[in-house]
Every structure is written in C-alpha cells, then in structure tokens.
mmCIF file of C-alpha atoms and ligand atoms in Angstrom:
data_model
loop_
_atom_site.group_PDB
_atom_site.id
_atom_site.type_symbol
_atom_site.label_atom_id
_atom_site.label_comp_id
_atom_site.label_asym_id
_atom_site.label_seq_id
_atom_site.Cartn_x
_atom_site.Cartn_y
_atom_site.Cartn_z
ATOM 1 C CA UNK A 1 0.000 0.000 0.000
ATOM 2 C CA UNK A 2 1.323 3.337 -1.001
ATOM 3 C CA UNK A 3 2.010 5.525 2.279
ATOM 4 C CA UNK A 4 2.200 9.231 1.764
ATOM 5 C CA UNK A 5 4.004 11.670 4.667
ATOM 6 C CA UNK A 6 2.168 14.737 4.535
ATOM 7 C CA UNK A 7 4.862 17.257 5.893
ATOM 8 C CA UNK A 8 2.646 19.305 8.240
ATOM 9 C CA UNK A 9 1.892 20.209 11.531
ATOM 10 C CA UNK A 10 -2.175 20.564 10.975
ATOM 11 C CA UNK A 11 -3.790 17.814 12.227
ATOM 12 C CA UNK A 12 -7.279 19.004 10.669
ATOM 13 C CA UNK A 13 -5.470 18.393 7.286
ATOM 14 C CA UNK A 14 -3.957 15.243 7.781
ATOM 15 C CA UNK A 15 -7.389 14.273 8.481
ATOM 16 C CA UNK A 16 -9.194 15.638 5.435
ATOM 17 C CA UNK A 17 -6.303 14.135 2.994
ATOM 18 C CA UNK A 18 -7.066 10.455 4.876
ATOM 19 C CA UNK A 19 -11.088 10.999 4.107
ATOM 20 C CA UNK A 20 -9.985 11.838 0.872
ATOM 21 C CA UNK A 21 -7.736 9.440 -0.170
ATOM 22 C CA UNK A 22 -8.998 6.423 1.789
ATOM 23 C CA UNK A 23 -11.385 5.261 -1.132
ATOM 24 C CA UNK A 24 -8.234 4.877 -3.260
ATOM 25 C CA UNK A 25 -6.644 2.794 -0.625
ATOM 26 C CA UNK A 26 -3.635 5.047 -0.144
ATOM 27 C CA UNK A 27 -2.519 5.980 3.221
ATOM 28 C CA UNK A 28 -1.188 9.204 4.382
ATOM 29 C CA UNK A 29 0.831 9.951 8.245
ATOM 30 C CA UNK A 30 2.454 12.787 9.526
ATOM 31 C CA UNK A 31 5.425 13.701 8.685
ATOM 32 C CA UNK A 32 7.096 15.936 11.261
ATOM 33 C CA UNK A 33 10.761 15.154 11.184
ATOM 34 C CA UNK A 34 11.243 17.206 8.447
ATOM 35 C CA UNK A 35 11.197 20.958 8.679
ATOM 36 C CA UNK A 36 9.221 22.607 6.385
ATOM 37 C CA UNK A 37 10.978 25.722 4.897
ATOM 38 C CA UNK A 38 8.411 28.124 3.194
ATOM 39 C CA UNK A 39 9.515 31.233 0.994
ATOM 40 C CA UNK A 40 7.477 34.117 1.191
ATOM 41 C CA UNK A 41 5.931 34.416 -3.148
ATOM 42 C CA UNK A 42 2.641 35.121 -4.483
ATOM 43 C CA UNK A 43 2.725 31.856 -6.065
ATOM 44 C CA UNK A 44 1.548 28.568 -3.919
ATOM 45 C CA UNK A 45 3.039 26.225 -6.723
ATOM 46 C CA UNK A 46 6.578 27.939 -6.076
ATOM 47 C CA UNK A 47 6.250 27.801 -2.040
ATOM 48 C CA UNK A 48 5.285 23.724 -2.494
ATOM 49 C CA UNK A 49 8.019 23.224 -4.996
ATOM 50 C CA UNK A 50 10.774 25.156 -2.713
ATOM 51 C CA UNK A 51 9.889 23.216 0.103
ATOM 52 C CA UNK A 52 9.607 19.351 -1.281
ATOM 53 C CA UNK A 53 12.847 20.203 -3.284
ATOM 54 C CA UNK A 54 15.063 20.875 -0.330
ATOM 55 C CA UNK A 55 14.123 17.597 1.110
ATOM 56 C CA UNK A 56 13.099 14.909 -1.918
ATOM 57 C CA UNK A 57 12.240 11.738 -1.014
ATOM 58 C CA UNK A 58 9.492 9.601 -2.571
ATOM 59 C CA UNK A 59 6.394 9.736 -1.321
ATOM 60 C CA UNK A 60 6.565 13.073 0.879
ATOM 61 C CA UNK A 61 3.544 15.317 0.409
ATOM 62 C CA UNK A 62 3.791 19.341 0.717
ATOM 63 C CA UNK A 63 0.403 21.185 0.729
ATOM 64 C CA UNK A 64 0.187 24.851 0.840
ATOM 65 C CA UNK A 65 -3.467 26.536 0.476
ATOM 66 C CA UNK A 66 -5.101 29.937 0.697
ATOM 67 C CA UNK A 67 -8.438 31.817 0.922
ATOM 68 C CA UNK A 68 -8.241 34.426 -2.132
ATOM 69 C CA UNK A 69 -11.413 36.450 -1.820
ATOM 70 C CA UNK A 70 -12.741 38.749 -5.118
ATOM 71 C CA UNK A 71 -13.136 42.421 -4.007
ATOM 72 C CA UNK A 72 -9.845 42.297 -2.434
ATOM 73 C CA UNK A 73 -8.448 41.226 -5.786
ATOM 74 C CA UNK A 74 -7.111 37.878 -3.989
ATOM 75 C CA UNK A 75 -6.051 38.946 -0.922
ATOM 76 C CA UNK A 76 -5.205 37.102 1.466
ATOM 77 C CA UNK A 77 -4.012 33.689 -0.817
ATOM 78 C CA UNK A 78 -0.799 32.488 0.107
ATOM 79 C CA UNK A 79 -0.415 34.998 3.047
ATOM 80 C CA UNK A 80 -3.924 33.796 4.088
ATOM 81 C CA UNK A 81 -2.151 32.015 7.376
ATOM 82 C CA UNK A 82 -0.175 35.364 8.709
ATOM 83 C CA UNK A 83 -3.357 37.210 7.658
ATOM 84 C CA UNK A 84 -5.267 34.707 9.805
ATOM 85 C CA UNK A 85 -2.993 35.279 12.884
ATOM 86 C CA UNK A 86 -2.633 39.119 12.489
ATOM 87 C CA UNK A 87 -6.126 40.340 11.977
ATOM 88 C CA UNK A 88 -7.868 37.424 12.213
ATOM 89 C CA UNK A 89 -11.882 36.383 10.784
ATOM 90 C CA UNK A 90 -12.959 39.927 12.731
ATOM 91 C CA UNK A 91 -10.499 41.409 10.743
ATOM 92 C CA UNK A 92 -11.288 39.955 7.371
ATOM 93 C CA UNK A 93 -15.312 40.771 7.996
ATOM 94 C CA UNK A 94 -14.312 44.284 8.601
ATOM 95 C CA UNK A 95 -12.547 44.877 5.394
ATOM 96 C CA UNK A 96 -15.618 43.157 3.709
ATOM 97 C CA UNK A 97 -18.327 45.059 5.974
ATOM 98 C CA UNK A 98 -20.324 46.680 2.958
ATOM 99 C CA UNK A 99 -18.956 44.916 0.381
ATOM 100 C CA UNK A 100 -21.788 42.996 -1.682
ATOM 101 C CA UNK A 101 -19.634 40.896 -4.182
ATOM 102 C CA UNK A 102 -18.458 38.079 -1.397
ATOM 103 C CA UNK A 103 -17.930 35.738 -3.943
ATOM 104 C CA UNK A 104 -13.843 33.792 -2.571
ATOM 105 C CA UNK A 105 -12.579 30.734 -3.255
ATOM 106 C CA UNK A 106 -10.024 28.263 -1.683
ATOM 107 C CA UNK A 107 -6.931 27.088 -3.538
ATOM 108 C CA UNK A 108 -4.891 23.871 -2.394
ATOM 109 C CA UNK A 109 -1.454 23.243 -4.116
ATOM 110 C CA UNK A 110 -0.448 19.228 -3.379
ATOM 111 C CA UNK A 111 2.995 18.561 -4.379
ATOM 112 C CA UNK A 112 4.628 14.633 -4.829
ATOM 113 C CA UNK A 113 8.131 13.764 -4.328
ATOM 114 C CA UNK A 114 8.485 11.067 -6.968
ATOM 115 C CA UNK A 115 11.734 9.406 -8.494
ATOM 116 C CA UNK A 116 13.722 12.906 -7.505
ATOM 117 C CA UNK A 117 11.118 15.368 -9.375
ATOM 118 C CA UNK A 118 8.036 17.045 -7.675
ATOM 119 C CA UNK A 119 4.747 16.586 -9.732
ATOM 120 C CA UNK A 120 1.784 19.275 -8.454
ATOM 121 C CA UNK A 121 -2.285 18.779 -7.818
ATOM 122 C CA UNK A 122 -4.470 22.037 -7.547
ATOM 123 C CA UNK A 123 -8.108 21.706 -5.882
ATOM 124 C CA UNK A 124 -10.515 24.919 -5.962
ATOM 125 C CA UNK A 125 -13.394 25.715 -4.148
ATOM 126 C CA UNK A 126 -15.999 28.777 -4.666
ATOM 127 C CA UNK A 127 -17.897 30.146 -2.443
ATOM 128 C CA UNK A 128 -18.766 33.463 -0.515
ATOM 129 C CA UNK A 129 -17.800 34.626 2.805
ATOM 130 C CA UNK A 130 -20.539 34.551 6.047
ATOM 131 C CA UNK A 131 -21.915 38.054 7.541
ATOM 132 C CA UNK A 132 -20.539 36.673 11.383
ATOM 133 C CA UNK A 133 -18.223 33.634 11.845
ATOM 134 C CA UNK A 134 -20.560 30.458 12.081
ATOM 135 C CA UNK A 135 -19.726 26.930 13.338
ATOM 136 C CA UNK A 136 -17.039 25.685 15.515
ATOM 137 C CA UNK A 137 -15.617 22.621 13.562
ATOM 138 C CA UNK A 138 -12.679 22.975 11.407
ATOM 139 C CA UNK A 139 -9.890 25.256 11.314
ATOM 140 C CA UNK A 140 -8.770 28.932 10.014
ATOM 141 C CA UNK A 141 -11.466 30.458 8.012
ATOM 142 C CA UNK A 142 -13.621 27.717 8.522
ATOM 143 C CA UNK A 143 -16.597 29.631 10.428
ATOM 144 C CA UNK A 144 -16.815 32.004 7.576
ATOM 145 C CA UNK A 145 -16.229 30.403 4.352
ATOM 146 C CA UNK A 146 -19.719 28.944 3.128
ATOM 147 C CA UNK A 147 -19.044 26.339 -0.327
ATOM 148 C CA UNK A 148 -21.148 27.033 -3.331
ATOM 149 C CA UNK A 149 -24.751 24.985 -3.185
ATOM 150 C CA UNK A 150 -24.512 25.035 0.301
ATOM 151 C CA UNK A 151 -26.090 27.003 3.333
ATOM 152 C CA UNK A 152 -23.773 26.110 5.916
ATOM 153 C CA UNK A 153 -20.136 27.066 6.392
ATOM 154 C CA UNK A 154 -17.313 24.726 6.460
ATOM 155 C CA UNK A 155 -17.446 24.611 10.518
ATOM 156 C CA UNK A 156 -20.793 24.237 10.652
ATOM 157 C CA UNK A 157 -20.701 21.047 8.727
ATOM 158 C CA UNK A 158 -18.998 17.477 9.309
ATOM 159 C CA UNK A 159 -15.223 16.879 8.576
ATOM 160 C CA UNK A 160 -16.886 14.167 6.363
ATOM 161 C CA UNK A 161 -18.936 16.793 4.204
ATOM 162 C CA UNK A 162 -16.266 19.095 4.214
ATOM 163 C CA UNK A 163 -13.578 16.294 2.993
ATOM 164 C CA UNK A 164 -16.067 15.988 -0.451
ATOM 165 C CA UNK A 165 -16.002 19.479 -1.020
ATOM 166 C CA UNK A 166 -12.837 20.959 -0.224
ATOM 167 C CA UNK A 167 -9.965 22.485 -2.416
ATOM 168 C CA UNK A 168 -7.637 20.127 -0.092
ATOM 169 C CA UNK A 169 -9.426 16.898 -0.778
ATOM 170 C CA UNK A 170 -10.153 17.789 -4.612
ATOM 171 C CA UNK A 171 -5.812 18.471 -4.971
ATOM 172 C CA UNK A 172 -5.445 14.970 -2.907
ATOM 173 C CA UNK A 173 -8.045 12.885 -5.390
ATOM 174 C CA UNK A 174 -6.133 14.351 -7.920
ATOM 175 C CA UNK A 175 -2.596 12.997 -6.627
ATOM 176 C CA UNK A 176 -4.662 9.882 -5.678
ATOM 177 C CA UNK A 177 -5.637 9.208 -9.562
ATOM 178 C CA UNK A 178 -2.291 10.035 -10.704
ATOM 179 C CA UNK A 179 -0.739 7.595 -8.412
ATOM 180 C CA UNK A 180 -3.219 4.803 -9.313
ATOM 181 C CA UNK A 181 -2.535 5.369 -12.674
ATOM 182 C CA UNK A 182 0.988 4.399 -11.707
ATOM 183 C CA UNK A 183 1.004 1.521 -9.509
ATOM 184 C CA UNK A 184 -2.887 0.257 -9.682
ATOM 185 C CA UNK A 185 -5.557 0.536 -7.646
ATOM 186 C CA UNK A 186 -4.662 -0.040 -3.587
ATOM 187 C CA UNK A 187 -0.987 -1.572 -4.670
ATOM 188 C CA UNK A 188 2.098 0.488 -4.470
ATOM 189 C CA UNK A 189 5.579 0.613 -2.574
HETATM 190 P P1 LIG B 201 -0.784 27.032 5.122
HETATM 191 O O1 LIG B 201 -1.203 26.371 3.850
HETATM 192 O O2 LIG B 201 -0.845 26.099 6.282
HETATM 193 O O3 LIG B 201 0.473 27.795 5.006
HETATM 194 O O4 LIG B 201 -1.839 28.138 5.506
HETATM 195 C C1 LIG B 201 -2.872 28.576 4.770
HETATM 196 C C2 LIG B 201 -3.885 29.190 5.691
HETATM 197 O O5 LIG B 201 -5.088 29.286 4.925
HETATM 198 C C3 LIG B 201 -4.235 28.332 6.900
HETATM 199 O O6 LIG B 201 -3.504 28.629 8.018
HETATM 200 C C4 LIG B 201 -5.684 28.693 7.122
HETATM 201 O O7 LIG B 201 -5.773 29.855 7.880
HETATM 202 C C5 LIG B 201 -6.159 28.943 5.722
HETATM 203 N N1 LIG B 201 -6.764 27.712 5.208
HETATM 204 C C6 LIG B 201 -6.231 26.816 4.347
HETATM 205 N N2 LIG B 201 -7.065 25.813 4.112
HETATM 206 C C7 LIG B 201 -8.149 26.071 4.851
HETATM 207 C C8 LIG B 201 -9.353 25.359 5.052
HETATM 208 O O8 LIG B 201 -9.611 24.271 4.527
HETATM 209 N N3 LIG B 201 -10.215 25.944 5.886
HETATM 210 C C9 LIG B 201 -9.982 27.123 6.508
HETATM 211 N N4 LIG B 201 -8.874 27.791 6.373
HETATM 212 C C10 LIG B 201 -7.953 27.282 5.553
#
C-alpha cells in the first residue's frame, strides 16, 4: 500500500487528505521530522516546490493553500495564514463590511516527491464569505467560508462533508488518480 508523509503540523489536514484518499486505498501519516521551509511568493506552486525540493524523497507530500477572496483582488491567498494570525476572521469581515460581491474561493497546491522530481495537484473551491463567523468545527477560516450549493459554512458542517467538497481533498483525489494510474488501484511501494 502506497504511504504518503504529509509534511505538516495541521492535524485538521492530515485528516481531510485520509477521508480523501482512503477510497483509493492510499494511506497518508504525519510527517514531522522534516522541517518545512516556506519562501514568502505570491505563487503557492513555487512555495510547495521550494519546500519538497530541499528535502526529496518519494512519497513526501507538501500542501500549501489559501483563501483568495474577489473584491480584495485575492487577498489574502498564500499569506492567508499570517493574515489569519494578524487580523484574524474579525479582521477579514471588517474589510468586507459593505462589500456585496463576497464571492472567494479556496486554492490547495499538493505537491509529490516522486523518483527525484516534484509533480503538483491544484483543488478549488468557490464560495462566498458569512456576515458573522458560524460553526465551531474545522480550522482557520472555517466559520466564515460557506461552499457554493450550500447554506452552511465549512465549521458548521462534518469533517466528512467538508472532505467531499474541499480544495484540499479535490488536490489529494487528484494525486490519488495520478498515483493509481501508476502503480494500480490499492498496490504500491
Ligand atoms: P498554510 O497552507 O498552512 O500555510 O496556511 C494557509 C492558511 O489558509 C491556513 O492557516 C488557514 O488559515 C487557511 N486555510 C487553508 N485551508 C483552509 C481550510 O480548509 N479551511 C480554513 N482555512 C484554511
């Protein structure tokens, strides 16, 4: 069975990328002996690249995501997680108070460490952002990102749910079909 390391230290992905890939009979751990380096670019394919490069061995998984919302021309995206710490969901309401077009979507870049070159998986979500944070399951911007065809925001619904939908688990099924593709369905190293 092929075994992924997912070099992260967020649980709540880890998690999603399991639900994701289990149906393909791949298997994904933690991977936190490595330290992941991450340049600072407006590009989320060049900060996964970077990182799996300076340490590539087969089978190690970099993800790096982003919440790029449309009035703000696609601010946060890749500085979505210092955005997150620094002002916070508060923060990212108030620049939005007003603001009719909420229309944002989540990108997820998944990068594979294969035979010494790095092959990338995108996954995209659209949606539009909440009035008030909502929910208390999953992570960052969670309680105010609600998915297109759907009511509810990403906290308010199951990990399950939110493992169909998500940028994260599209970029995984993505790697997952690629890597059946390679070694057949459930076999592997
Ligand atoms: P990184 O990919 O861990 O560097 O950080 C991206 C940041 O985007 C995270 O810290 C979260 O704040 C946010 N983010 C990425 N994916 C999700 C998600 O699925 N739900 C909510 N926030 C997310």
């Amino acid at each position: 069975m092929v075994m992924l390391r997912f070099m992260t230290g967020n649980r709540n992905k880890v998690r999603e990328a399991e639900l994701a890939l289990s149906q393909y009979g791949i298997g994904i751990v933690m991977e936190t002996g490595l330290r992941k380096v991450e340049i600072q670019s407006d590009s989320l394919e060049e900060i996964v690249t970077y990182a799996l490069r300076l340490n590539c061995v087969d089978w190690l998984v970099v993800e790096d995501d982003g919440l790029f919302i449309d009035s703000l021309n696609g601010f946060p995206g890749p500085y979505s997680e210092y955005v997150y710490r620094t002002i916070g969901l508060r923060g990212v309401l108030k620049l939005m108070q007003g603001v009719v077009n909420r229309g944002a979507y989540f990108k997820s870049v998944v990068g594979l460490c294969l035979g010494g070159g790095v092959k990338l998986f995108t996954g995209v979500v659209r949606g539009v952002l909440s009035e008030e944070p909502r929910g208390s399951g999953g992570f960052g911007y969670d309680p105010i990102f609600i998915p297109e065809g759907y009511g509810e925001t990403f906290a308010e619904m199951g990990v399950e749910l939110k493992a169909k939908l998500s940028h994260r688990s599209m970029a995984f099924k993505r790697l997952a079909s690629y890597v059946t593709s390679l070694t057949g369905p459930g076999q592997g190293a």
